[in-house]
mmCIF file with all atom_site columns, C-alpha atoms in Angstrom:
data_model
loop_
_atom_site.group_PDB
_atom_site.id
_atom_site.type_symbol
_atom_site.label_atom_id
_atom_site.label_alt_id
_atom_site.label_comp_id
_atom_site.label_asym_id
_atom_site.label_entity_id
_atom_site.label_seq_id
_atom_site.pdbx_PDB_ins_code
_atom_site.Cartn_x
_atom_site.Cartn_y
_atom_site.Cartn_z
_atom_site.occupancy
_atom_site.B_iso_or_equiv
_atom_site.pdbx_formal_charge
_atom_site.auth_seq_id
_atom_site.auth_comp_id
_atom_site.auth_asym_id
_atom_site.auth_atom_id
_atom_site.pdbx_PDB_model_num
ATOM 1  C CA . UNK A 1 1  ? 111.550 37.638 151.422 1.00 94.00 ? 1  UNK A CA 1
ATOM 2  C CA . UNK A 1 2  ? 113.421 34.218 149.813 1.00 95.00 ? 2  UNK A CA 1
ATOM 3  C CA . UNK A 1 3  ? 110.878 32.271 147.930 1.00 96.00 ? 3  UNK A CA 1
ATOM 4  C CA . UNK A 1 4  ? 111.591 28.490 147.931 1.00 96.00 ? 4  UNK A CA 1
ATOM 5  C CA . UNK A 1 5  ? 110.075 25.394 146.732 1.00 97.00 ? 5  UNK A CA 1
ATOM 6  C CA . UNK A 1 6  ? 109.693 22.216 148.135 1.00 96.00 ? 6  UNK A CA 1
ATOM 7  C CA . UNK A 1 7  ? 110.353 18.929 146.495 1.00 94.00 ? 7  UNK A CA 1
ATOM 8  C CA . UNK A 1 8  ? 109.784 15.548 148.009 1.00 92.00 ? 8  UNK A CA 1
ATOM 9  C CA . UNK A 1 9  ? 110.104 11.916 146.274 1.00 88.00 ? 9  UNK A CA 1
ATOM 10 C CA . UNK A 1 10 ? 109.869 8.145  147.312 1.00 84.00 ? 10 UNK A CA 1
ATOM 11 C CA . UNK A 1 11 ? 110.798 5.214  145.004 1.00 79.00 ? 11 UNK A CA 1
ATOM 12 C CA . UNK A 1 12 ? 108.959 2.610  146.532 1.00 68.00 ? 12 UNK A CA 1
ATOM 13 C CA . UNK A 1 13 ? 105.803 1.899  149.233 1.00 59.00 ? 13 UNK A CA 1
ATOM 14 C CA . UNK A 1 14 ? 108.767 0.489  151.404 1.00 56.00 ? 14 UNK A CA 1
ATOM 15 C CA . UNK A 1 15 ? 110.028 4.143  151.437 1.00 59.00 ? 15 UNK A CA 1
ATOM 16 C CA . UNK A 1 16 ? 107.084 5.626  151.723 1.00 53.00 ? 16 UNK A CA 1
ATOM 17 C CA . UNK A 1 17 ? 106.224 3.505  154.912 1.00 56.00 ? 17 UNK A CA 1
ATOM 18 C CA . UNK A 1 18 ? 109.047 4.662  156.572 1.00 60.00 ? 18 UNK A CA 1
ATOM 19 C CA . UNK A 1 19 ? 110.444 8.033  157.803 1.00 57.00 ? 19 UNK A CA 1
ATOM 20 C CA . UNK A 1 20 ? 110.910 8.746  154.414 1.00 71.00 ? 20 UNK A CA 1
ATOM 21 C CA . UNK A 1 21 ? 107.375 9.191  153.440 1.00 84.00 ? 21 UNK A CA 1
ATOM 22 C CA . UNK A 1 22 ? 106.205 12.195 151.324 1.00 88.00 ? 22 UNK A CA 1
ATOM 23 C CA . UNK A 1 23 ? 104.027 13.808 154.443 1.00 89.00 ? 23 UNK A CA 1
ATOM 24 C CA . UNK A 1 24 ? 107.489 13.457 156.571 1.00 89.00 ? 24 UNK A CA 1
ATOM 25 C CA . UNK A 1 25 ? 109.672 14.921 154.037 1.00 91.00 ? 25 UNK A CA 1
ATOM 26 C CA . UNK A 1 26 ? 107.290 17.941 153.405 1.00 94.00 ? 26 UNK A CA 1
ATOM 27 C CA . UNK A 1 27 ? 106.941 18.511 157.258 1.00 94.00 ? 27 UNK A CA 1
ATOM 28 C CA . UNK A 1 28 ? 110.680 18.566 157.343 1.00 94.00 ? 28 UNK A CA 1
ATOM 29 C CA . UNK A 1 29 ? 110.828 21.102 154.552 1.00 96.00 ? 29 UNK A CA 1
ATOM 30 C CA . UNK A 1 30 ? 108.237 23.085 156.343 1.00 97.00 ? 30 UNK A CA 1
ATOM 31 C CA . UNK A 1 31 ? 109.708 23.107 159.806 1.00 97.00 ? 31 UNK A CA 1
ATOM 32 C CA . UNK A 1 32 ? 113.227 24.346 158.224 1.00 97.00 ? 32 UNK A CA 1
ATOM 33 C CA . UNK A 1 33 ? 111.198 27.267 156.289 1.00 97.00 ? 33 UNK A CA 1
ATOM 34 C CA . UNK A 1 34 ? 109.259 27.909 159.581 1.00 97.00 ? 34 UNK A CA 1
ATOM 35 C CA . UNK A 1 35 ? 112.347 28.459 161.387 1.00 96.00 ? 35 UNK A CA 1
ATOM 36 C CA . UNK A 1 36 ? 113.787 30.966 158.966 1.00 95.00 ? 36 UNK A CA 1
ATOM 37 C CA . UNK A 1 37 ? 112.050 34.185 159.047 1.00 92.00 ? 37 UNK A CA 1
ATOM 38 C CA . UNK A 1 38 ? 113.337 35.637 155.475 1.00 96.00 ? 38 UNK A CA 1
ATOM 39 C CA . UNK A 1 39 ? 111.960 32.339 153.611 1.00 97.00 ? 39 UNK A CA 1
ATOM 40 C CA . UNK A 1 40 ? 108.434 31.764 152.401 1.00 97.00 ? 40 UNK A CA 1
ATOM 41 C CA . UNK A 1 41 ? 107.822 28.490 150.916 1.00 97.00 ? 41 UNK A CA 1
ATOM 42 C CA . UNK A 1 42 ? 105.776 29.194 147.565 1.00 96.00 ? 42 UNK A CA 1
ATOM 43 C CA . UNK A 1 43 ? 104.856 25.660 146.509 1.00 97.00 ? 43 UNK A CA 1
ATOM 44 C CA . UNK A 1 44 ? 105.748 21.841 147.111 1.00 97.00 ? 44 UNK A CA 1
ATOM 45 C CA . UNK A 1 45 ? 105.768 19.284 144.576 1.00 96.00 ? 45 UNK A CA 1
ATOM 46 C CA . UNK A 1 46 ? 106.566 15.585 144.697 1.00 93.00 ? 46 UNK A CA 1
ATOM 47 C CA . UNK A 1 47 ? 106.964 12.719 142.876 1.00 90.00 ? 47 UNK A CA 1
ATOM 48 C CA . UNK A 1 48 ? 105.665 9.133  144.074 1.00 85.00 ? 48 UNK A CA 1
ATOM 49 C CA . UNK A 1 49 ? 106.890 5.927  143.199 1.00 79.00 ? 49 UNK A CA 1
ATOM 50 C CA . UNK A 1 50 ? 109.559 7.232  140.962 1.00 75.00 ? 50 UNK A CA 1
ATOM 51 C CA . UNK A 1 51 ? 113.395 6.264  141.054 1.00 74.00 ? 51 UNK A CA 1
ATOM 52 C CA . UNK A 1 52 ? 116.124 8.737  141.650 1.00 70.00 ? 52 UNK A CA 1
ATOM 53 C CA . UNK A 1 53 ? 117.801 7.314  138.670 1.00 75.00 ? 53 UNK A CA 1
ATOM 54 C CA . UNK A 1 54 ? 114.625 8.302  136.294 1.00 75.00 ? 54 UNK A CA 1
ATOM 55 C CA . UNK A 1 55 ? 115.302 10.902 133.872 1.00 81.00 ? 55 UNK A CA 1
ATOM 56 C CA . UNK A 1 56 ? 113.625 14.509 134.816 1.00 79.00 ? 56 UNK A CA 1
ATOM 57 C CA . UNK A 1 57 ? 111.137 14.221 131.866 1.00 83.00 ? 57 UNK A CA 1
ATOM 58 C CA . UNK A 1 58 ? 109.760 11.024 133.551 1.00 86.00 ? 58 UNK A CA 1
ATOM 59 C CA . UNK A 1 59 ? 109.196 12.909 136.884 1.00 88.00 ? 59 UNK A CA 1
ATOM 60 C CA . UNK A 1 60 ? 106.348 15.296 136.470 1.00 93.00 ? 60 UNK A CA 1
ATOM 61 C CA . UNK A 1 61 ? 106.628 16.964 139.599 1.00 93.00 ? 61 UNK A CA 1
ATOM 62 C CA . UNK A 1 62 ? 110.200 17.697 138.910 1.00 91.00 ? 62 UNK A CA 1
ATOM 63 C CA . UNK A 1 63 ? 109.664 19.126 135.548 1.00 93.00 ? 63 UNK A CA 1
ATOM 64 C CA . UNK A 1 64 ? 106.752 21.494 137.279 1.00 95.00 ? 64 UNK A CA 1
ATOM 65 C CA . UNK A 1 65 ? 109.094 22.775 139.711 1.00 93.00 ? 65 UNK A CA 1
ATOM 66 C CA . UNK A 1 66 ? 111.734 23.496 137.344 1.00 91.00 ? 66 UNK A CA 1
ATOM 67 C CA . UNK A 1 67 ? 108.998 25.281 135.205 1.00 94.00 ? 67 UNK A CA 1
ATOM 68 C CA . UNK A 1 68 ? 107.912 27.354 137.918 1.00 94.00 ? 68 UNK A CA 1
ATOM 69 C CA . UNK A 1 69 ? 111.678 28.144 139.203 1.00 89.00 ? 69 UNK A CA 1
ATOM 70 C CA . UNK A 1 70 ? 112.293 29.354 135.392 1.00 90.00 ? 70 UNK A CA 1
ATOM 71 C CA . UNK A 1 71 ? 109.128 31.479 135.242 1.00 92.00 ? 71 UNK A CA 1
ATOM 72 C CA . UNK A 1 72 ? 109.150 33.433 138.857 1.00 92.00 ? 72 UNK A CA 1
ATOM 73 C CA . UNK A 1 73 ? 111.544 34.634 141.510 1.00 92.00 ? 73 UNK A CA 1
ATOM 74 C CA . UNK A 1 74 ? 111.948 31.341 143.144 1.00 95.00 ? 74 UNK A CA 1
ATOM 75 C CA . UNK A 1 75 ? 115.614 31.335 144.569 1.00 92.00 ? 75 UNK A CA 1
ATOM 76 C CA . UNK A 1 76 ? 116.008 27.887 146.114 1.00 94.00 ? 76 UNK A CA 1
ATOM 77 C CA . UNK A 1 77 ? 114.654 24.514 145.767 1.00 93.00 ? 77 UNK A CA 1
ATOM 78 C CA . UNK A 1 78 ? 114.511 22.570 149.328 1.00 95.00 ? 78 UNK A CA 1
ATOM 79 C CA . UNK A 1 79 ? 114.581 18.573 149.932 1.00 92.00 ? 79 UNK A CA 1
ATOM 80 C CA . UNK A 1 80 ? 114.564 16.761 152.684 1.00 88.00 ? 80 UNK A CA 1
ATOM 81 C CA . UNK A 1 81 ? 117.763 15.129 151.509 1.00 81.00 ? 81 UNK A CA 1
ATOM 82 C CA . UNK A 1 82 ? 119.652 15.268 148.741 1.00 78.00 ? 82 UNK A CA 1
ATOM 83 C CA . UNK A 1 83 ? 118.978 11.765 147.599 1.00 69.00 ? 83 UNK A CA 1
ATOM 84 C CA . UNK A 1 84 ? 115.282 12.573 147.209 1.00 69.00 ? 84 UNK A CA 1
ATOM 85 C CA . UNK A 1 85 ? 116.388 14.862 144.091 1.00 66.00 ? 85 UNK A CA 1
ATOM 86 C CA . UNK A 1 86 ? 119.147 13.100 142.595 1.00 68.00 ? 86 UNK A CA 1
ATOM 87 C CA . UNK A 1 87 ? 121.260 10.001 142.803 1.00 64.00 ? 87 UNK A CA 1
ATOM 88 C CA . UNK A 1 88 ? 124.021 11.373 140.433 1.00 60.00 ? 88 UNK A CA 1
#
């Protein structure tokens, strides 16, 4: 079984009000995992109101996710769209 974590982020209230909301991103990630019988979602992480341009140490959800990924056998990080993870 492939262990994965999900990461969601919004940088503004405007994004949160549109289809980029944290719940919408989590729903998309869960649907992706549910469609694959070889994956299990072991944790979800989020950062609200934080730009993708912010350094990793200013994104607590991202830092928690990295810590978990380094200390367990998580093999993939899933995001709704790549720009939720990083702009660079």
